[in-house]
Amino acid sequence: MRVNGRAYRTIWRTPDGAIAFIDQRFLPHRFLIEEVRTVEALADAIREMHIRGAIALGAAAAYGMELAAASASDADLPTALARAAELLKQTRPTAVNIAWAVDSILKAVAGAQSAEELRHRLRTAVDALVEGEVERCRRIGEHGAALLETLAQRKATAPLQILTHCNAGWLGCVDYGTALAPVYVAADRGIPLHVWVSETRPRNQGAALTAWELQQHGVPYTVVVDSACGHLLQQGMVDVALVGADRITRRGDTANKIGTYPKALLCRAHGVPFYVAAPSSSFDPTLTNGTDIPLEERSPEEVHTASGLHGDRFVTVRITPDGARAWNPSFDVTPAELITGFLTEYGLFPATAEGVEDLLATAHVYP
Ligand code: MRU
């Protein structure tokens, strides 16, 4: 993706072996790149959401395994990788992409006959995983644009009204995005569209990140507070909802950023299609029911406060009264029954056990 005309990914390896990424905490106001050289520093960056979004987290975890190997002696390699795998898996619990990436790398290096072979296999596997995710997102964009084009034809010349939540754009991936990938392709093809961006309290990934991405790409959008979405749907101002996913079970139950489930309910109530865009790496074949998905709870401080730019300084201000209690569940689960379909790198699949089974039989991303 382009930032001020220059091509970027969210995360990459530098020529001298560090891992660099866009520090998303300061967007949209500052575009800062952070570099880390240890798996511990990368794990901290994941936990504190310098880098975030399920697909970007998977790539970060893969790069984390590479950093762990780089700082280990040949004799310590297996122990260092096992320790790094545990550390990375514990950073954020909901996005299955982290465990998927770590397990894929471990599988790729298993049985290596020498440290040299292991290091070689590891780097090859990291590159294949990252490039694979980029390509899967690119393909989601192509399939999704065809879907948006069909929906847009029903609107004649009026813009197609798309509702999204959180940030499932290229910042949440390595490139292209999941839910936003089709929006970019459709916009590039000249399909008239407009995106309703729900702010996504408390971290404001919609208001800060999605709005910034759409603006960079020249896509018309409007930010609304999360609680405006019922009104939007009731007024007939949304034609389709498109969101990402952090983990999808075998029956199609889908964990995504808190606030996704009420949007799915609203869409059902108002007869609006609700699509989840995700590559096959976001499907968890080990779980069937959404109730078994581990859901992250973050610090109540995120609810008590809001952060942003004041003049030229970043400030955090307190919202709640001193002594107030707050709870900060960060993800919710949308039952499969509320999802119109899964938009994947292989096209559209029904949000049913059979649909997920078909996808998993087609895809070969699981170790
Ligand atoms: O807490 P975050 O910002 O990592 O949550 C991100 C989401 O919920 C996204 O919708 C999801 O990861 C989509 S993948 C681009």
Tab-separated table of C-alpha atoms and ligand atoms in Angstrom:
chain	number	residue	atom	x	y	z
A	1	MET	CA	0.000	0.000	0.000
A	2	ARG	CA	1.085	3.568	-0.588
A	3	VAL	CA	1.645	6.143	2.128
A	4	ASN	CA	2.160	9.612	0.723
A	5	GLY	CA	2.944	7.958	-2.601
A	6	ARG	CA	5.523	5.467	-1.248
A	7	ALA	CA	4.907	1.689	-1.114
A	8	TYR	CA	4.854	0.140	2.364
A	9	ARG	CA	3.999	-3.064	4.107
A	10	THR	CA	3.064	-3.016	7.799
A	11	ILE	CA	5.991	-5.245	8.787
A	12	TRP	CA	9.236	-6.307	7.095
A	13	ARG	CA	12.786	-7.538	7.615
A	14	THR	CA	15.487	-4.878	7.281
A	15	PRO	CA	18.702	-5.644	5.327
A	16	ASP	CA	20.602	-6.072	8.616
A	17	GLY	CA	18.129	-8.553	10.075
A	18	ALA	CA	15.994	-6.349	12.340
A	19	ILE	CA	12.209	-6.471	12.097
A	20	ALA	CA	10.634	-3.133	11.255
A	21	PHE	CA	6.968	-2.219	11.452
A	22	ILE	CA	4.676	0.788	11.344
A	23	ASP	CA	3.945	1.799	14.943
A	24	GLN	CA	0.172	2.033	14.759
A	25	ARG	CA	-0.244	3.741	18.134
A	26	PHE	CA	0.502	7.143	16.661
A	27	LEU	CA	-1.594	7.011	13.511
A	28	PRO	CA	-3.227	8.945	11.963
A	29	HIS	CA	-1.139	11.823	13.333
A	30	ARG	CA	2.400	10.468	13.106
A	31	PHE	CA	3.812	7.906	10.717
A	32	LEU	CA	6.566	6.212	12.737
A	33	ILE	CA	8.572	3.086	12.030
A	34	GLU	CA	9.810	0.959	14.926
A	35	GLU	CA	12.632	-1.594	14.694
A	36	VAL	CA	13.201	-4.507	17.055
A	37	ARG	CA	15.973	-7.086	17.280
A	38	THR	CA	14.716	-9.497	19.940
A	39	VAL	CA	11.669	-11.688	20.191
A	40	GLU	CA	11.003	-10.193	23.631
A	41	ALA	CA	10.783	-6.677	22.179
A	42	LEU	CA	8.535	-7.911	19.389
A	43	ALA	CA	6.281	-9.702	21.891
A	44	ASP	CA	5.978	-6.446	23.878
A	45	ALA	CA	5.081	-4.559	20.687
A	46	ILE	CA	2.343	-7.104	19.929
A	47	ARG	CA	0.956	-6.990	23.479
A	48	GLU	CA	0.908	-3.182	23.499
A	49	MET	CA	-0.601	-3.054	20.002
A	50	HIS	CA	2.177	-1.192	18.201
A	51	ILE	CA	1.319	-3.776	15.578
A	52	ARG	CA	-2.146	-5.321	15.513
A	53	GLY	CA	-4.793	-6.990	13.350
A	54	ALA	CA	-4.943	-10.756	12.977
A	55	ILE	CA	-2.970	-11.119	9.758
A	56	ALA	CA	-0.240	-8.669	10.775
A	57	LEU	CA	-0.018	-10.492	14.121
A	58	GLY	CA	0.574	-13.806	12.357
A	59	ALA	CA	3.365	-12.267	10.284
A	60	ALA	CA	4.849	-10.631	13.395
A	61	ALA	CA	4.840	-13.990	15.194
A	62	ALA	CA	6.676	-15.614	12.287
A	63	TYR	CA	9.285	-12.842	12.308
A	64	GLY	CA	9.503	-13.254	16.097
A	65	MET	CA	10.562	-16.873	15.633
A	66	GLU	CA	13.239	-15.648	13.231
A	67	LEU	CA	14.553	-13.134	15.787
A	68	ALA	CA	14.658	-15.824	18.472
A	69	ALA	CA	16.730	-18.055	16.201
A	70	ALA	CA	19.043	-15.206	15.209
A	71	SER	CA	20.045	-14.488	18.801
A	72	ALA	CA	20.464	-18.153	19.825
A	73	SER	CA	23.649	-20.198	19.570
A	74	ASP	CA	23.453	-23.307	17.397
A	75	ALA	CA	23.292	-25.524	20.480
A	76	ASP	CA	20.452	-23.496	22.007
A	77	LEU	CA	18.318	-23.245	18.876
A	78	PRO	CA	15.614	-25.817	19.745
A	79	THR	CA	15.159	-24.445	23.273
A	80	ALA	CA	15.139	-20.848	22.057
A	81	LEU	CA	12.465	-21.619	19.460
A	82	ALA	CA	10.301	-23.512	21.951
A	83	ARG	CA	10.550	-20.601	24.401
A	84	ALA	CA	9.773	-18.031	21.696
A	85	ALA	CA	6.759	-20.059	20.555
A	86	GLU	CA	5.289	-19.965	24.070
A	87	LEU	CA	6.072	-16.277	24.542
A	88	LEU	CA	4.459	-15.287	21.237
A	89	LYS	CA	1.378	-17.454	21.735
A	90	GLN	CA	0.730	-15.753	25.065
A	91	THR	CA	0.848	-12.182	23.729
A	92	ARG	CA	-2.726	-11.923	22.467
A	93	PRO	CA	-5.132	-14.827	22.811
A	94	THR	CA	-7.893	-14.325	20.246
A	95	ALA	CA	-6.225	-14.052	16.833
A	96	VAL	CA	-5.558	-17.650	15.832
A	97	ASN	CA	-3.048	-16.392	13.265
A	98	ILE	CA	-0.383	-16.123	15.983
A	99	ALA	CA	-0.555	-19.793	16.941
A	100	TRP	CA	-0.972	-20.742	13.293
A	101	ALA	CA	2.192	-18.872	12.317
A	102	VAL	CA	4.277	-20.199	15.215
A	103	ASP	CA	3.154	-23.800	14.627
A	104	SER	CA	3.757	-23.495	10.881
A	105	ILE	CA	7.327	-22.352	11.508
A	106	LEU	CA	7.961	-25.103	14.066
A	107	LYS	CA	6.651	-27.678	11.624
A	108	ALA	CA	8.832	-26.335	8.828
A	109	VAL	CA	12.025	-26.702	10.890
A	110	ALA	CA	11.186	-30.022	12.558
A	111	GLY	CA	13.666	-32.753	11.677
A	112	ALA	CA	16.399	-30.405	10.428
A	113	GLN	CA	19.723	-32.272	10.497
A	114	SER	CA	21.917	-29.315	11.416
A	115	ALA	CA	21.671	-25.800	12.827
A	116	GLU	CA	22.555	-24.458	9.404
A	117	GLU	CA	19.744	-26.404	7.775
A	118	LEU	CA	17.329	-25.293	10.497
A	119	ARG	CA	18.221	-21.618	10.032
A	120	HIS	CA	17.830	-21.927	6.283
A	121	ARG	CA	14.475	-23.705	6.535
A	122	LEU	CA	13.227	-21.197	9.088
A	123	ARG	CA	13.935	-18.185	6.927
A	124	THR	CA	12.386	-19.846	3.883
A	125	ALA	CA	9.271	-20.711	5.921
A	126	VAL	CA	8.924	-17.163	7.294
A	127	ASP	CA	9.151	-15.693	3.803
A	128	ALA	CA	6.668	-18.217	2.420
A	129	LEU	CA	4.218	-17.525	5.245
A	130	VAL	CA	4.378	-13.742	4.877
A	131	GLU	CA	4.184	-13.807	1.074
A	132	GLY	CA	1.347	-16.339	1.310
A	133	GLU	CA	-0.665	-13.994	3.536
A	134	VAL	CA	-0.069	-11.075	1.179
A	135	GLU	CA	-1.285	-13.137	-1.771
A	136	ARG	CA	-4.328	-14.437	0.141
A	137	CYS	CA	-5.350	-10.871	1.001
A	138	ARG	CA	-4.826	-9.775	-2.597
A	139	ARG	CA	-7.154	-12.532	-3.743
A	140	ILE	CA	-9.784	-11.606	-1.122
A	141	GLY	CA	-9.713	-8.148	-2.701
A	142	GLU	CA	-10.398	-9.563	-6.171
A	143	HIS	CA	-13.233	-11.868	-5.068
A	144	GLY	CA	-14.754	-9.226	-2.832
A	145	ALA	CA	-14.676	-6.548	-5.513
A	146	ALA	CA	-16.766	-8.808	-7.761
A	147	LEU	CA	-19.291	-9.120	-4.933
A	148	LEU	CA	-19.369	-5.359	-4.376
A	149	GLU	CA	-19.770	-4.782	-8.098
A	150	THR	CA	-22.862	-7.009	-8.159
A	151	LEU	CA	-24.348	-5.193	-5.164
A	152	ALA	CA	-23.507	-1.799	-6.694
A	153	GLN	CA	-25.361	-2.630	-9.917
A	154	ARG	CA	-28.605	-2.682	-7.907
A	155	LYS	CA	-27.972	0.920	-6.868
A	156	ALA	CA	-27.589	2.267	-10.384
A	157	THR	CA	-25.451	5.400	-9.977
A	158	ALA	CA	-25.883	5.975	-6.212
A	159	PRO	CA	-22.797	4.982	-4.198
A	160	LEU	CA	-22.815	1.555	-2.557
A	161	GLN	CA	-22.963	2.130	1.222
A	162	ILE	CA	-20.584	-0.168	3.089
A	163	LEU	CA	-20.369	-0.480	6.877
A	164	THR	CA	-17.129	-1.699	8.458
A	165	HIS	CA	-15.820	-2.047	11.995
A	166	CYS	CA	-12.382	-1.816	13.592
A	167	ASN	CA	-9.517	-1.955	11.100
A	168	ALA	CA	-9.452	-4.854	8.695
A	169	GLY	CA	-7.429	-2.958	6.146
A	170	TRP	CA	-3.813	-3.245	5.126
A	171	LEU	CA	-2.610	-2.011	8.539
A	172	GLY	CA	-4.212	-5.086	10.122
A	173	CYS	CA	-2.534	-7.300	7.523
A	174	VAL	CA	0.847	-7.184	5.810
A	175	ASP	CA	-0.671	-5.601	2.720
A	176	TYR	CA	-4.055	-5.125	0.964
A	177	GLY	CA	-6.325	-5.905	3.952
A	178	THR	CA	-9.189	-8.334	4.438
A	179	ALA	CA	-12.510	-6.446	4.673
A	180	LEU	CA	-11.024	-3.332	3.060
A	181	ALA	CA	-9.170	-5.142	0.258
A	182	PRO	CA	-12.366	-5.437	-1.858
A	183	VAL	CA	-13.168	-1.792	-1.170
A	184	TYR	CA	-9.824	-0.681	-2.633
A	185	VAL	CA	-10.153	-2.878	-5.714
A	186	ALA	CA	-13.755	-1.775	-6.294
A	187	ALA	CA	-12.841	1.900	-5.830
A	188	ASP	CA	-9.933	1.522	-8.281
A	189	ARG	CA	-12.389	0.071	-10.810
A	190	GLY	CA	-14.540	3.159	-10.515
A	191	ILE	CA	-17.449	1.579	-8.624
A	192	PRO	CA	-19.131	4.423	-6.699
A	193	LEU	CA	-18.968	3.615	-2.987
A	194	HIS	CA	-18.874	5.159	0.453
A	195	VAL	CA	-17.713	3.551	3.709
A	196	TRP	CA	-19.291	4.067	7.127
A	197	VAL	CA	-16.437	3.652	9.616
A	198	SER	CA	-17.478	2.860	13.175
A	199	GLU	CA	-14.998	4.387	15.607
A	200	THR	CA	-14.358	1.159	17.590
A	201	ARG	CA	-13.881	2.315	21.151
A	202	PRO	CA	-11.791	2.064	23.223
A	203	ARG	CA	-8.723	1.901	20.942
A	204	ASN	CA	-10.449	3.654	18.042
A	205	GLN	CA	-9.001	1.513	15.280
A	206	GLY	CA	-11.886	2.624	13.038
A	207	ALA	CA	-11.670	6.364	13.676
A	208	ALA	CA	-7.862	6.428	13.619
A	209	LEU	CA	-6.666	3.639	11.329
A	210	THR	CA	-9.451	2.756	8.914
A	211	ALA	CA	-10.228	6.430	8.326
A	212	TRP	CA	-6.541	7.126	7.646
A	213	GLU	CA	-6.175	4.192	5.254
A	214	LEU	CA	-9.301	5.101	3.303
A	215	GLN	CA	-8.128	8.697	3.095
A	216	GLN	CA	-4.698	7.616	1.789
A	217	HIS	CA	-6.480	5.662	-0.934
A	218	GLY	CA	-8.987	8.414	-1.747
A	219	VAL	CA	-12.049	6.356	-0.788
A	220	PRO	CA	-15.008	8.436	0.473
A	221	TYR	CA	-15.844	7.616	4.098
A	222	THR	CA	-17.610	8.947	7.182
A	223	VAL	CA	-16.728	8.098	10.786
A	224	VAL	CA	-19.621	7.416	13.145
A	225	VAL	CA	-19.652	6.550	16.841
A	226	ASP	CA	-20.251	2.881	17.503
A	227	SER	CA	-23.697	3.544	18.888
A	228	ALA	CA	-24.854	5.314	15.679
A	229	CYS	CA	-24.964	2.060	13.717
A	230	GLY	CA	-28.508	1.073	14.734
A	231	HIS	CA	-29.766	4.408	13.456
A	232	LEU	CA	-27.792	4.076	10.219
A	233	LEU	CA	-29.328	0.698	9.471
A	234	GLN	CA	-32.819	1.780	10.487
A	235	GLN	CA	-32.562	4.708	8.064
A	236	GLY	CA	-31.616	2.363	5.200
A	237	MET	CA	-28.187	3.944	4.904
A	238	VAL	CA	-26.198	0.695	4.685
A	239	ASP	CA	-26.240	-1.750	1.741
A	240	VAL	CA	-23.679	-4.243	3.014
A	241	ALA	CA	-21.479	-4.817	6.078
A	242	LEU	CA	-17.940	-6.073	5.600
A	243	VAL	CA	-15.770	-6.946	8.614
A	244	GLY	CA	-12.632	-8.969	9.353
A	245	ALA	CA	-12.062	-11.868	11.737
A	246	ASP	CA	-9.609	-12.982	14.380
A	247	ARG	CA	-10.754	-16.577	14.612
A	248	ILE	CA	-13.439	-18.600	12.855
A	249	THR	CA	-14.524	-21.995	14.167
A	250	ARG	CA	-15.527	-25.106	12.234
A	251	ARG	CA	-19.206	-24.181	12.486
A	252	GLY	CA	-18.508	-20.622	11.343
A	253	ASP	CA	-18.764	-18.726	14.638
A	254	THR	CA	-16.513	-15.706	14.302
A	255	ALA	CA	-14.528	-13.718	16.851
A	256	ASN	CA	-13.762	-10.163	15.846
A	257	LYS	CA	-13.320	-6.802	17.568
A	258	ILE	CA	-15.870	-6.038	20.285
A	259	GLY	CA	-18.911	-4.444	18.658
A	260	THR	CA	-18.999	-6.758	15.642
A	261	TYR	CA	-21.793	-8.959	17.024
A	262	PRO	CA	-24.301	-6.102	17.551
A	263	LYS	CA	-23.662	-4.985	13.969
A	264	ALA	CA	-24.433	-8.484	12.722
A	265	LEU	CA	-27.677	-8.488	14.737
A	266	LEU	CA	-28.628	-5.099	13.335
A	267	CYS	CA	-27.911	-6.233	9.783
A	268	ARG	CA	-30.093	-9.300	10.276
A	269	ALA	CA	-32.906	-7.182	11.704
A	270	HIS	CA	-32.771	-4.854	8.707
A	271	GLY	CA	-32.189	-7.441	5.972
A	272	VAL	CA	-28.671	-6.201	5.142
A	273	PRO	CA	-26.012	-8.763	4.110
A	274	PHE	CA	-23.189	-9.173	6.632
A	275	TYR	CA	-19.938	-10.617	5.221
A	276	VAL	CA	-16.782	-11.668	7.059
A	277	ALA	CA	-13.599	-11.361	5.004
A	278	ALA	CA	-10.722	-13.580	6.146
A	279	PRO	CA	-8.001	-15.779	4.688
A	280	SER	CA	-7.962	-19.490	5.534
A	281	SER	CA	-5.246	-18.820	8.144
A	282	SER	CA	-7.933	-17.211	10.338
A	283	PHE	CA	-9.975	-20.431	10.506
A	284	ASP	CA	-9.314	-22.632	13.531
A	285	PRO	CA	-9.936	-26.291	12.700
A	286	THR	CA	-9.431	-27.272	16.359
A	287	LEU	CA	-12.576	-25.472	17.580
A	288	THR	CA	-16.216	-26.013	16.707
A	289	ASN	CA	-18.168	-23.657	18.951
A	290	GLY	CA	-17.644	-19.945	19.274
A	291	THR	CA	-18.041	-20.255	23.038
A	292	ASP	CA	-14.643	-22.006	23.106
A	293	ILE	CA	-12.752	-19.105	21.499
A	294	PRO	CA	-10.439	-17.413	24.022
A	295	LEU	CA	-11.505	-13.780	24.158
A	296	GLU	CA	-8.995	-11.149	25.134
A	297	GLU	CA	-9.772	-8.737	27.962
A	298	ARG	CA	-7.573	-5.677	28.003
A	299	SER	CA	-6.823	-3.179	30.747
A	300	PRO	CA	-9.779	-1.130	32.082
A	301	GLU	CA	-7.489	1.889	31.645
A	302	GLU	CA	-8.408	1.850	27.928
A	303	VAL	CA	-12.052	2.464	28.901
A	304	HIS	CA	-11.247	5.093	31.505
A	305	THR	CA	-9.258	7.167	29.032
A	306	ALA	CA	-9.067	8.516	25.484
A	307	SER	CA	-5.867	9.440	23.664
A	308	GLY	CA	-5.136	11.744	20.777
A	309	LEU	CA	-3.319	14.763	19.512
A	310	HIS	CA	-3.624	18.042	21.404
A	311	GLY	CA	-1.820	20.756	19.494
A	312	ASP	CA	1.389	18.969	18.585
A	313	ARG	CA	1.457	16.681	21.648
A	314	PHE	CA	-0.024	13.246	22.198
A	315	VAL	CA	-2.166	13.292	25.310
A	316	THR	CA	-4.291	10.816	27.213
A	317	VAL	CA	-7.243	12.239	29.085
A	318	ARG	CA	-9.369	10.661	31.798
A	319	ILE	CA	-13.085	10.242	31.003
A	320	THR	CA	-14.579	8.353	33.941
A	321	PRO	CA	-14.797	9.565	37.547
A	322	ASP	CA	-11.936	8.654	39.862
A	323	GLY	CA	-12.768	5.335	41.459
A	324	ALA	CA	-15.088	4.209	38.624
A	325	ARG	CA	-14.951	0.547	37.688
A	326	ALA	CA	-14.600	-0.427	34.039
A	327	TRP	CA	-14.500	-3.693	32.090
A	328	ASN	CA	-12.782	-4.037	28.732
A	329	PRO	CA	-13.672	-7.187	26.772
A	330	SER	CA	-11.918	-6.721	23.440
A	331	PHE	CA	-13.580	-9.269	21.171
A	332	ASP	CA	-17.033	-10.733	20.734
A	333	VAL	CA	-18.341	-13.751	18.864
A	334	THR	CA	-20.829	-13.490	16.033
A	335	PRO	CA	-22.755	-16.748	15.623
A	336	ALA	CA	-22.488	-18.277	12.148
A	337	GLU	CA	-26.260	-17.920	11.664
A	338	LEU	CA	-25.892	-14.129	11.437
A	339	ILE	CA	-23.153	-14.213	8.791
A	340	THR	CA	-24.137	-14.075	5.117
A	341	GLY	CA	-20.863	-15.596	3.928
A	342	PHE	CA	-17.087	-15.841	4.302
A	343	LEU	CA	-15.091	-13.963	1.735
A	344	THR	CA	-11.815	-15.862	1.425
A	345	GLU	CA	-8.904	-16.191	-0.977
A	346	TYR	CA	-10.884	-18.989	-2.664
A	347	GLY	CA	-14.027	-16.890	-3.035
A	348	LEU	CA	-17.269	-16.896	-1.103
A	349	PHE	CA	-18.165	-19.772	1.255
A	350	PRO	CA	-21.413	-20.208	3.213
A	351	ALA	CA	-21.118	-19.535	6.954
A	352	THR	CA	-22.031	-23.105	7.852
A	353	ALA	CA	-20.160	-26.177	9.046
A	354	GLU	CA	-20.267	-27.482	5.463
A	355	GLY	CA	-18.954	-24.203	4.077
A	356	VAL	CA	-16.019	-24.161	6.498
A	357	GLU	CA	-15.314	-27.843	5.797
A	358	ASP	CA	-15.196	-27.100	2.054
A	359	LEU	CA	-12.820	-24.215	2.629
A	360	LEU	CA	-10.515	-26.232	4.872
A	361	ALA	CA	-10.472	-29.052	2.310
A	362	THR	CA	-9.502	-26.547	-0.390
A	363	ALA	CA	-6.955	-24.570	1.622
A	364	HIS	CA	-3.617	-26.022	2.662
A	365	VAL	CA	-2.426	-23.504	5.163
A	366	TYR	CA	-2.685	-25.636	8.299
A	367	PRO	CA	0.457	-27.307	9.636
B	1	MRU	O1	-7.393	-5.588	18.571
B	1	MRU	P1	-7.054	-5.537	17.119
B	1	MRU	O2	-6.942	-4.154	16.592
B	1	MRU	O3	-5.872	-6.406	16.785
B	1	MRU	O4	-8.323	-6.195	16.429
B	1	MRU	C1	-8.363	-6.290	15.050
B	1	MRU	C2	-9.645	-6.789	14.523
B	1	MRU	O5	-10.551	-7.127	15.235
B	1	MRU	C3	-9.747	-6.909	13.029
B	1	MRU	O6	-11.067	-6.811	12.619
B	1	MRU	C4	-9.221	-8.256	12.571
B	1	MRU	O7	-8.004	-8.597	13.151
B	1	MRU	C5	-9.218	-8.287	11.106
B	1	MRU	S1	-7.723	-8.815	10.308
B	1	MRU	C6	-7.214	-7.522	9.362
